[in-house]
Coordinates of C-alpha atoms in Angstrom, one line a residue:
Chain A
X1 CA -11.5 20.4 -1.2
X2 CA -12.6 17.9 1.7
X3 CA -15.3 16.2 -0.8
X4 CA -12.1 15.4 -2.6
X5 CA -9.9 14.4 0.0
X6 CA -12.6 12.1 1.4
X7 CA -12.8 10.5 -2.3
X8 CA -8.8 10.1 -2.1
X9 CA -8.9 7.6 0.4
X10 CA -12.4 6.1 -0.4
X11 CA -10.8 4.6 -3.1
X12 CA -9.5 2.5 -0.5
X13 CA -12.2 1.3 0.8
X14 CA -14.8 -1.6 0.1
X15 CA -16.9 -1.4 -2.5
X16 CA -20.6 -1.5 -0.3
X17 CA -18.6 1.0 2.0
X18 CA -17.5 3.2 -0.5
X19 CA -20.8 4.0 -1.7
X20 CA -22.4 4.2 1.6
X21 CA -19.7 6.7 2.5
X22 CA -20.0 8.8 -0.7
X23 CA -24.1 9.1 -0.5
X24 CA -23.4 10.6 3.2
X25 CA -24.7 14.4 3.2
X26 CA -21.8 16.2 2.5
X27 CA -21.7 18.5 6.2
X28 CA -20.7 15.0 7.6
X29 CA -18.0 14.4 4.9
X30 CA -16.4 17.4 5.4
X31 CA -16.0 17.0 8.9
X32 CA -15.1 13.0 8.9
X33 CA -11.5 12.5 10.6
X34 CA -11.5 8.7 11.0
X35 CA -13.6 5.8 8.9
X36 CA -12.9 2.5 11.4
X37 CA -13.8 -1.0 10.0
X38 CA -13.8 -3.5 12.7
X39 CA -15.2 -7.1 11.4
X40 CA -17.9 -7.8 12.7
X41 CA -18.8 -4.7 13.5
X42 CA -20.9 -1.6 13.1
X43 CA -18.4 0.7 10.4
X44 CA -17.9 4.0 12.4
X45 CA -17.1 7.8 10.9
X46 CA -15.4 10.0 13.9
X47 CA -15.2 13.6 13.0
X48 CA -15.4 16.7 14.8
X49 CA -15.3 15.2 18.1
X50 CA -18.7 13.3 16.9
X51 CA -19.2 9.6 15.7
X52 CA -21.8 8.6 13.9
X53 CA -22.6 4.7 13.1
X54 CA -22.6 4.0 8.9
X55 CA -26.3 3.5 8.6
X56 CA -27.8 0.5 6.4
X57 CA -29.5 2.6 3.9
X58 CA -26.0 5.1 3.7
X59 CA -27.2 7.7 6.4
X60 CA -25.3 8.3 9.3
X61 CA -27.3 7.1 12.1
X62 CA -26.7 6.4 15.9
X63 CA -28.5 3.2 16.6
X64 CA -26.6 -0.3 16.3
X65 CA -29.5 -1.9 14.7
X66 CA -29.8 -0.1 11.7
X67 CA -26.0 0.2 11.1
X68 CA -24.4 -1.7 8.4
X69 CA -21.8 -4.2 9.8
X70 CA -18.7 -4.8 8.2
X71 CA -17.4 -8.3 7.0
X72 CA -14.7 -10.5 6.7
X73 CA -14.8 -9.7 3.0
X74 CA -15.4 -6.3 3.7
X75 CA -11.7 -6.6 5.4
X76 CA -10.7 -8.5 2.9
X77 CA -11.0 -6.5 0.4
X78 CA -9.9 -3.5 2.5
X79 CA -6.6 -4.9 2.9
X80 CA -6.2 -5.9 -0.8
X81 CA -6.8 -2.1 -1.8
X82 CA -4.8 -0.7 0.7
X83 CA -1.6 -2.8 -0.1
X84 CA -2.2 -2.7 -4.2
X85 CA -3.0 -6.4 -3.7
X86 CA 0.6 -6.7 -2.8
X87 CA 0.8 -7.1 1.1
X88 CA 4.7 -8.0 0.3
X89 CA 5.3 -4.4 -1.1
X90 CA 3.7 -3.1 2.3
X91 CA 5.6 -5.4 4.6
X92 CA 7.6 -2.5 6.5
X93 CA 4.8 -0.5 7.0
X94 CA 2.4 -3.2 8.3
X95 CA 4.9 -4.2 10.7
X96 CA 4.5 -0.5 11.9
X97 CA 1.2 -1.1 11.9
X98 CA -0.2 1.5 9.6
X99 CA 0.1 2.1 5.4
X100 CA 0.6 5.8 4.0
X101 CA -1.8 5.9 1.3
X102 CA -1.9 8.7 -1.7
X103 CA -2.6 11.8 -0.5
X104 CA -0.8 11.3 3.0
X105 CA -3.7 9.7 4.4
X106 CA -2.8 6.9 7.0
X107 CA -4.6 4.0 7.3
X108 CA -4.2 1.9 10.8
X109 CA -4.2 -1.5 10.8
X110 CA -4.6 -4.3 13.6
X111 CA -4.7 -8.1 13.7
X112 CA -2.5 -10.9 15.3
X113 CA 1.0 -10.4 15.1
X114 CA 3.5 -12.4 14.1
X115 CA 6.6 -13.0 15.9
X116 CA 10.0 -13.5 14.7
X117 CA 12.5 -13.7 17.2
X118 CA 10.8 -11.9 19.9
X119 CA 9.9 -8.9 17.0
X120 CA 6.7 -8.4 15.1
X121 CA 7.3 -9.5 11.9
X122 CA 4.0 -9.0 10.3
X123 CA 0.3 -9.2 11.5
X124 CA -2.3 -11.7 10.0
X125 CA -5.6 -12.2 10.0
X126 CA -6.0 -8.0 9.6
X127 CA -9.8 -7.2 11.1
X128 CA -9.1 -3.8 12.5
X129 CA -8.7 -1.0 10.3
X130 CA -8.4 3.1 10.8
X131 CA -9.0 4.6 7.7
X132 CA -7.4 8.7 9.1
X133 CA -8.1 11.5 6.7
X134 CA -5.5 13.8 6.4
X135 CA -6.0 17.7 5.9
X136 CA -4.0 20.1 5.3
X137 CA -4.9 23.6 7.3
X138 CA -2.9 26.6 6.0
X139 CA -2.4 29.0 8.8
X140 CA -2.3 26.0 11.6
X141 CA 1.2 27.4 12.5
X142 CA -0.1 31.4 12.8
X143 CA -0.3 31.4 16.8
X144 CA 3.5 29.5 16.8
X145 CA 5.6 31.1 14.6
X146 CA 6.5 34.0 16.3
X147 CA 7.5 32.2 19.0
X148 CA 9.8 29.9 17.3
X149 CA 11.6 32.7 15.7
X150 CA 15.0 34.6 17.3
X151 CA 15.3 38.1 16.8
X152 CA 18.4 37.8 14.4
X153 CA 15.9 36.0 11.6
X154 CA 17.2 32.2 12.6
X155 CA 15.0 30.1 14.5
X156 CA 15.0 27.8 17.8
X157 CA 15.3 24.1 17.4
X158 CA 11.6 23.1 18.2
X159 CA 9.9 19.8 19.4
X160 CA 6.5 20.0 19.2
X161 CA 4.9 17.5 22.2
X162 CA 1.2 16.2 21.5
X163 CA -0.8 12.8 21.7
X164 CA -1.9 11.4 18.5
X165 CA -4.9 12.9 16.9
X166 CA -4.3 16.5 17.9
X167 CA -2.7 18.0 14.9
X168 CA 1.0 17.5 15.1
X169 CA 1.8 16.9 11.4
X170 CA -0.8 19.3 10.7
X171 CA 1.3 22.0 12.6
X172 CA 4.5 20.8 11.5
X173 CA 4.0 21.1 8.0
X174 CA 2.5 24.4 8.4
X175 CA 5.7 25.5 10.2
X176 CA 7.7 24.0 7.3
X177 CA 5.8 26.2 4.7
X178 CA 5.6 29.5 6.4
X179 CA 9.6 29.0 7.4
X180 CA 10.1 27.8 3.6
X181 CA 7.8 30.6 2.0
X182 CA 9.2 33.5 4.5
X183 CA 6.8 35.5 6.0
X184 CA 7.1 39.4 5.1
X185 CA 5.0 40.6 7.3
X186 CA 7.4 39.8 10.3
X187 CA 10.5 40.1 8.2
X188 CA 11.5 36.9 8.2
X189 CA 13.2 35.7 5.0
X190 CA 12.2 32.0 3.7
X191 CA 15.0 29.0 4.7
X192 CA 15.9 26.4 3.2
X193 CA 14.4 23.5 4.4
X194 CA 15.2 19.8 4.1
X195 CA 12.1 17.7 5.0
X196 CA 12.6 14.3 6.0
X197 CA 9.1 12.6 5.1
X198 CA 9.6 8.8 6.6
X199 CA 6.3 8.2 6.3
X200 CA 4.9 10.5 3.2
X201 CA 2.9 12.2 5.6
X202 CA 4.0 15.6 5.7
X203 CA 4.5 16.6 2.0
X204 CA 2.5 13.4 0.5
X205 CA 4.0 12.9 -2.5
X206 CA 3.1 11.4 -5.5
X207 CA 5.7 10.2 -8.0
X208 CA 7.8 12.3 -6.0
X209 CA 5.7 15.7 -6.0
X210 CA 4.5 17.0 -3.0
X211 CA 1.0 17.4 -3.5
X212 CA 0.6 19.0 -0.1
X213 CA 2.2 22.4 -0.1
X214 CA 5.2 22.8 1.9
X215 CA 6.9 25.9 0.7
X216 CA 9.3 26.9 -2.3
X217 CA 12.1 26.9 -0.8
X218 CA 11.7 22.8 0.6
X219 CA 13.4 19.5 -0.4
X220 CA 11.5 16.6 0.3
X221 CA 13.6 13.2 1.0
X222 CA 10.4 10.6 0.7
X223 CA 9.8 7.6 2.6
X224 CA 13.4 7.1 4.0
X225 CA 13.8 6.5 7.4
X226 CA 14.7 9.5 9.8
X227 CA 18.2 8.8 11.0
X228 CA 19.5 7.7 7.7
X229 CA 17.5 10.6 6.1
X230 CA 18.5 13.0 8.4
X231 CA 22.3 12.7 7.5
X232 CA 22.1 12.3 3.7
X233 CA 19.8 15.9 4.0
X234 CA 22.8 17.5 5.6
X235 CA 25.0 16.5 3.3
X236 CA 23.0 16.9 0.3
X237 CA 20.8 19.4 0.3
X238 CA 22.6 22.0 2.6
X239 CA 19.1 23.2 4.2
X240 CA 19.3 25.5 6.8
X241 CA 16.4 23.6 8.7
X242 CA 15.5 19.9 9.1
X243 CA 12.1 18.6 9.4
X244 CA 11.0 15.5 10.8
X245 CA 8.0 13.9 11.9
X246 CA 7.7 11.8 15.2
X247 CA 11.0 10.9 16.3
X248 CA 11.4 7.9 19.1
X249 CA 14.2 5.8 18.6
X250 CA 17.8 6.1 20.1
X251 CA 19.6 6.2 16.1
X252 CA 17.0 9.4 15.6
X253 CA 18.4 11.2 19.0
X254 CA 22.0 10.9 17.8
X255 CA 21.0 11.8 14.0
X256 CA 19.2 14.7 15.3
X257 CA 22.2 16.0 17.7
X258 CA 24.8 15.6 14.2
X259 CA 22.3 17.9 12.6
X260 CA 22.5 20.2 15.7
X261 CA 26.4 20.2 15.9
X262 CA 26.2 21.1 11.9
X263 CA 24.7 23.9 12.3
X264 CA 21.4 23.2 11.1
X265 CA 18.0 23.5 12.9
X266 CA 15.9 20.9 13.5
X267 CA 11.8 21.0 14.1
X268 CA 10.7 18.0 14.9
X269 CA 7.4 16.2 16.7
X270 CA 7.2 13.5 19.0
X271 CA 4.0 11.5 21.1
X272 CA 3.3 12.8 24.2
X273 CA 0.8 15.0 26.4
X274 CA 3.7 17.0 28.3
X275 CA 7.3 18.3 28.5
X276 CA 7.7 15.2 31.1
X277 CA 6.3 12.8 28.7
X278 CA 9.5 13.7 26.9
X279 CA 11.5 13.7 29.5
X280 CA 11.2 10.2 30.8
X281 CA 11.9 8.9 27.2
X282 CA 15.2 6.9 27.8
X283 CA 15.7 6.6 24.3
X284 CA 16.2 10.3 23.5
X285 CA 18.2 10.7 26.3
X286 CA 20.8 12.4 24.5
X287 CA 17.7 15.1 23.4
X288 CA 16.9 16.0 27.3
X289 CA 19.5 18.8 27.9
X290 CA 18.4 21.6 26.5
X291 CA 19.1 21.1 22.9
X292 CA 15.9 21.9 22.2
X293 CA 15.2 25.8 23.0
X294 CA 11.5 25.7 22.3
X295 CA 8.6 23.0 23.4
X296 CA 4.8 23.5 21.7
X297 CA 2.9 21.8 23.7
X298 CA -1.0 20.5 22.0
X299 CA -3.6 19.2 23.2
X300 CA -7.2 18.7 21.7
X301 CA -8.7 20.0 24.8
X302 CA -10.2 22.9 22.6
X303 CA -10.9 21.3 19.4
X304 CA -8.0 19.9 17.5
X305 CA -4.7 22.2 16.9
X306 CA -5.0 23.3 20.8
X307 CA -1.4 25.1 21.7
X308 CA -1.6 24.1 25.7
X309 CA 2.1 26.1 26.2
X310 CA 5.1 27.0 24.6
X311 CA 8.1 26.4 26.6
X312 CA 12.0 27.5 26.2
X313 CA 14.9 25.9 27.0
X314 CA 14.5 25.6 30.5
X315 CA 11.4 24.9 29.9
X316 CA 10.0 28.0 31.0
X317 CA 6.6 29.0 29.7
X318 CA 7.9 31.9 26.6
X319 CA 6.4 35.0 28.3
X320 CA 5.2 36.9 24.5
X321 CA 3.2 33.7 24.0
X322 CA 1.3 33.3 27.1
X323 CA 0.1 37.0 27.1
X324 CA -1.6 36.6 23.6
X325 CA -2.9 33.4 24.9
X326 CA -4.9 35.0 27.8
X327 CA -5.8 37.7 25.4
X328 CA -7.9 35.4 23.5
Chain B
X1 CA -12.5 -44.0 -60.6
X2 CA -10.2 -41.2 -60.8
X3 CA -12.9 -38.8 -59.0
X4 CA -13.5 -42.1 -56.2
X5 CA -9.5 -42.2 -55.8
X6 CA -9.4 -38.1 -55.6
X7 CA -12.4 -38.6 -53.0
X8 CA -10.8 -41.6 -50.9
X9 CA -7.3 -39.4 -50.6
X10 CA -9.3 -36.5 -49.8
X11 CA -10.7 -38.1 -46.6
X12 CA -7.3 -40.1 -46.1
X13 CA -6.0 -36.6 -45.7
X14 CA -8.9 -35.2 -43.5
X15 CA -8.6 -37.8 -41.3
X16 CA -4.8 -38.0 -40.7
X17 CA -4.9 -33.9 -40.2
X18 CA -7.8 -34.3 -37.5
X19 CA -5.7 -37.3 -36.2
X20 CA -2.6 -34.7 -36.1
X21 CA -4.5 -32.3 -34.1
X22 CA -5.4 -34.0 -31.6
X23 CA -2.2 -34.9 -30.9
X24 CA -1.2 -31.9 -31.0
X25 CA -3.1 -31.0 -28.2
X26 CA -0.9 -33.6 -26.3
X27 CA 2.5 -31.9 -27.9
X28 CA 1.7 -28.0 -26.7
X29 CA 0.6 -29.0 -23.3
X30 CA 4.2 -29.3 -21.8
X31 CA 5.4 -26.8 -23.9
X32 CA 2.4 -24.5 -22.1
X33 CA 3.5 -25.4 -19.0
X34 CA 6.8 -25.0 -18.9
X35 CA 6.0 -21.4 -20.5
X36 CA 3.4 -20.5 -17.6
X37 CA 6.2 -21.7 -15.2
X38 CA 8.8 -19.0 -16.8
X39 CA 6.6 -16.6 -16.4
X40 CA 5.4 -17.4 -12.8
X41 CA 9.2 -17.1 -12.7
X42 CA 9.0 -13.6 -13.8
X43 CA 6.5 -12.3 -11.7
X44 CA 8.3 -14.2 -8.7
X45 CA 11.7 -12.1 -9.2
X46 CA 9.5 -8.8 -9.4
X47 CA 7.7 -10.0 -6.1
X48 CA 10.4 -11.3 -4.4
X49 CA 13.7 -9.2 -5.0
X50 CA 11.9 -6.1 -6.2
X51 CA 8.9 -5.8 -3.6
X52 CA 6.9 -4.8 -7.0
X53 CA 3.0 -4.8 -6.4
X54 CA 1.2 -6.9 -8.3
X55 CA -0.8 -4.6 -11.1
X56 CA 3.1 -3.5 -12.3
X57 CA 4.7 -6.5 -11.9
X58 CA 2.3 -8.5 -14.1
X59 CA 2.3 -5.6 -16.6
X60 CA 6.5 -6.4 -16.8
X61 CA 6.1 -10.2 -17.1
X62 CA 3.5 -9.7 -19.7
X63 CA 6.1 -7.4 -22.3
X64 CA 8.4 -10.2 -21.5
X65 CA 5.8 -13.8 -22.8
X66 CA 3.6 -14.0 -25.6
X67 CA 0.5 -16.0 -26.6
X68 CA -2.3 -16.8 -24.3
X69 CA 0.1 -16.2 -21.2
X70 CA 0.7 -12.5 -22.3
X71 CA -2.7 -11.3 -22.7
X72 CA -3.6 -13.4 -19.5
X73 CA -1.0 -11.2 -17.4
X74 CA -1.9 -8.0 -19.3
X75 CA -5.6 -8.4 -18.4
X76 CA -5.0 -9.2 -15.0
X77 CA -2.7 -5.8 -14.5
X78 CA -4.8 -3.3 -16.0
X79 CA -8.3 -4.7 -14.9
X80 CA -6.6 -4.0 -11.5
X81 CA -4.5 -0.7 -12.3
X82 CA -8.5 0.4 -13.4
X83 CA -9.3 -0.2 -9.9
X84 CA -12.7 -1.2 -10.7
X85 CA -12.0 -4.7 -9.0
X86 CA -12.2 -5.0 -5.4
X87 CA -10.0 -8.3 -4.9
X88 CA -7.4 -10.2 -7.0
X89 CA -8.7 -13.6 -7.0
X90 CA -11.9 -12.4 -8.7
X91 CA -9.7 -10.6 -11.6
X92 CA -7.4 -13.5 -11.6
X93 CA -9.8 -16.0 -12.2
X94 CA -11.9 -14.4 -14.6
X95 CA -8.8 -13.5 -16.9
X96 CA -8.7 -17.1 -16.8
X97 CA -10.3 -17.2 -20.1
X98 CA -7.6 -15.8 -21.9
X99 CA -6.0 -19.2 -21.7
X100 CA -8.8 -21.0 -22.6
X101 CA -8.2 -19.8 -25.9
X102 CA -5.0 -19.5 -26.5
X103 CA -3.2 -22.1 -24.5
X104 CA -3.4 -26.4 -24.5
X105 CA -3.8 -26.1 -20.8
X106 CA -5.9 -28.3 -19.3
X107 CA -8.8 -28.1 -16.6
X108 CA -6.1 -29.0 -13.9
X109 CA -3.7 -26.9 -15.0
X110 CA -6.6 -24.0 -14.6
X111 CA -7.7 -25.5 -11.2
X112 CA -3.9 -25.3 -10.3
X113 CA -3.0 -21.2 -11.0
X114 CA -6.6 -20.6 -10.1
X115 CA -5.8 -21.8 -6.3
X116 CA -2.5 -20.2 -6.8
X117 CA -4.1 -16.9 -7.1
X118 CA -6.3 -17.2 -3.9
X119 CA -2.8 -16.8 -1.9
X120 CA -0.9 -14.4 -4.5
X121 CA 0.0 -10.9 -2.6
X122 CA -1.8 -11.8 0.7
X123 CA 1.4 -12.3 2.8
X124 CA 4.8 -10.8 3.4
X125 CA 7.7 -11.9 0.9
X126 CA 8.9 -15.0 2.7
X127 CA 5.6 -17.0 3.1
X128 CA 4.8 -15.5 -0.8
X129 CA 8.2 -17.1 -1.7
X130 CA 6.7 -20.2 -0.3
X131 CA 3.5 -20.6 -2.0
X132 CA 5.7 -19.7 -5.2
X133 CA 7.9 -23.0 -4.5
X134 CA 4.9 -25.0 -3.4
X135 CA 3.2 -24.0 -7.1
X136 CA 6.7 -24.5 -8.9
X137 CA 6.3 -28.2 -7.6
X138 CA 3.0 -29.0 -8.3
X139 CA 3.8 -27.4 -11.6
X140 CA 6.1 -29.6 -12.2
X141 CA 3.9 -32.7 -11.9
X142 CA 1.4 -31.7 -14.2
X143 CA 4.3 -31.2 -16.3
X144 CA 5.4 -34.8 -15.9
X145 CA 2.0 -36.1 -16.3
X146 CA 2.0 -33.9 -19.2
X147 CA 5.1 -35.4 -21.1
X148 CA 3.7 -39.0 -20.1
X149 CA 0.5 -38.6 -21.6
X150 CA 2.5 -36.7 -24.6
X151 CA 4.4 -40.2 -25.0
X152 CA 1.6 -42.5 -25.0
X153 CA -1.1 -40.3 -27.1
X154 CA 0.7 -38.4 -29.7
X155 CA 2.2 -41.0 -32.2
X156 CA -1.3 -42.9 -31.3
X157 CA -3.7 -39.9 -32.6
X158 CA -1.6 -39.6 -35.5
X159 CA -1.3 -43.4 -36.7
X160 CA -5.4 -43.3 -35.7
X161 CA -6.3 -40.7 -37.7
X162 CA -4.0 -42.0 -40.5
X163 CA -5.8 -45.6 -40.5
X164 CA -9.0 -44.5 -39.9
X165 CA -9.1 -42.2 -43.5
X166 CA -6.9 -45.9 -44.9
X167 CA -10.1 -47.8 -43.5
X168 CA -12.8 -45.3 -45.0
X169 CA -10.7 -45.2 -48.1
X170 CA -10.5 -49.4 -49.0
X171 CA -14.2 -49.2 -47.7
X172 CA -14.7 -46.9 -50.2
X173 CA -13.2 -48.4 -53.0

């Protein structure tokens, strides 16, 4: 399964580092999380809280002088796979800084930016690249969901607060399946859910399939941005739950409070390392008052997928949550 | 005599047919060119207004032109749907071929789209827009020079070829 994701994105790759990457012994391809190309540079593999340096000879190894440094046409070529040799088709999402690749994998990218009336219009002269494997871990959301569930069988708007790289999307689409799929065991009947997938991260479709699996009972709206997306999955779909992946700007606050005054719930994610991270966001402003009764707070302090706390409304650690926590 | 006469006409006819293709060479050029340019059209509407990446957008241009420009466009898109190649001017100039045998285009004309493909899909829609113009003009000169040389050489490989079998043929006799 992770010998197959890594070949997913390695098709995306250079052709020396391609090969190098698939002669690596597979214990270090299963545990790769990041492939960086920095021209010039020795190519990195970060994974499991290691980083190893891409040797010459396609070992891992952990001295500069034997690792194999990446070049301009290294980049080059890089870029030209990443973007289907078509860095117009891809001009929204490099101004973002970052292209979605099959399989929902992201791939970072970094160069000088190009201005346009104070706003980056594009970036040339690419030389940084983040190549960030995406993995899907069923059961992520096991130690959440109780939480996020109300005794009637409806669930609390959630946010879930964590810095990049510590399983966010990871958790929320685990949420979205178990909510979607029902989960006997606690008696909680699947919801409709209307997943809003701006980036084709969550569900990572191809040809609109999800080939991740986010539940039966789940509607994917692919690649459209959140606000707009938000509203045409209310009046669309009819879920019961909205799902969205790192919301930030003002237009995603007020989509997200329509959703709320429709009677739908929302679960959504958002960068930061605490509830005040979230808090001092001026842009959600309309967010900060409670609307959202529950706050999963991660960290990657043990290992990815860390739950540091689980706050309510007032945000109030949620006392059924802590105990298990300590139990552990 | 009769088989000297049959002889002389025979090479009188060689000679003005060689004479005719070479002028033809001259003829096709423009027409080439101004074919390569409607396609290079094409593929600029599918770029431009419809954002399509390159492997599909070559693949619709080359349903819509035949001859040496079709199978040019149709080897470019699937050698890179295949994903065997690892960049586009590589592919682009090694389809190049295609034309060689199919087309009157000349050396420049090669030299031209070859350069052309060094910048295709390797910036956002406004600067490719750009390059697109920037061909289209340059396009347009080799057509011009094109239609000139057309003028001057294609009545003159004709009437050469003609005189020269006329020459063999009272040599002959």
């Amino acid at each position: 399964m992770s010998n197959g994701k890594i070949s997913e994105i390695a098709k995306y790759m250079p052709k020396e580092i391609k090969q190098m990457l698939e002669g690596l012994p597979s214990h270090v391809l299963e545990d790769i999380e990041e492939v960086r190309l920095r021209q010039g540079k020795p190519v990195m593999l970060h994974g499991d809280g290691r980083e190893y340096l891409m040797g010459k000879n396609g070992q891992p190894v952990f001295d500069i002088r034997n690792a194999y440094i990446c070049t301009f046409d290294d980049i080059k070529s890089a870029v030209s796979l990443i973007t289907n040799y078509s860095l117009y088709s891809y001009e929204d999402d490099i101004r973002n800084g970052f292209v979605t690749v099959e399989g929902g994998h992201r791939v970072g990218i970094c160069g000088k930016a190009v201005l346009d009336k104070g706003s980056v219009r594009t970036f040339k002269d690419i030389s940084f690249i983040n190549y960030r494997i995406a993995r899907q871990v069923i059961g992520a959301a096991d130690r959440v969901l109780r939480s996020i569930m109300q005794t009637d069988g409806n669930i609390y708007n959630t946010l879930i607060i964590s810095p990049p790289q510590c399983g966010k999307t990871t958790m929320l689409r685990d949420i979205v399946r178990q909510l979607s799929n029902g989960t006997p065991a606690m008696g909680f009947k699947g919801k409709k859910i209307g997943l809003v997938d701006e980036r084709n991260e969550i569900a990572a479709c191809s040809m609109g399939v999800p080939k991740n699996d986010v539940g039966i009972r789940t509607d994917v709206l692919d690649g459209c941005p959140k606000a707009e997306g938000i509203l045409i999955m209310i009046r669309s779909m009819s879920p019961e739950i909205i799902a969205t992946d790192e919301i930030g700007r003002s237009e995603d606050g007020a989509a997200i409070l329509d959703a709320i005054n429709a009677g739908v719930k929302i679960i959504t994610t958002i960068h930061g390392s605490d509830i005040e991270d979230f808090l001092r966001k001026p842009s959600l402003e309309k967010l900060h008052n409670g609307l959202f009764e529950r706050y999963i707070i991660m960290s990657s302090k043990n290992g990815v997928g860390t739950i540091e706390a689980i706050l309510d409304e007032n945000y109030k650690p949620v006392r059924g949550h802590l105990t298990r926590e300590a139990g552990l | 005599m009769t088989l000297k006469l049959i002889g002389g006409l025979l090479i009188m006819a060689a000679c003005s047919l060689y004479g005719i293709a070479a002028s033809n060479r001259y003829s096709l050029r423009p027409k080439d060119i101004r074919k390569l340019r409607s396609a290079l059209q094409m593929l600029e509407t599918e770029v431009i207004f419809g954002s399509t990446p390159l492997p599909a957008a070559m693949n619709n241009v080359a349903k819509k032109v035949d001859g040496g420009i079709k199978s040019f466009f149709s080897r470019v898109s699937q050698e890179l749907l295949s994903g065997w190649s690892y960049d586009l001017d590589t592919v682009w100039s090694g389809a190049m071929e295609e034309l060689q045998k199919e087309t009157c285009l000349t050396g420049v004309d090669k030299e031209l789209l070859k350069d052309f493909g060094k910048v295709l899909g390797c910036s956002d829609r406004e600067d490719q827009k750009k390059h697109f113009e920037l061909f289209y003009i340059q396009l347009k000169h080799h057509e011009d020079m094109a239609e000139e040389e057309r003028r001057k050489n294609e009545k003159l490989y004709k009437s050469l070829g003609f005189l020269a079998g006329l020459v063999i043929f009272i040599m002959l006799i």
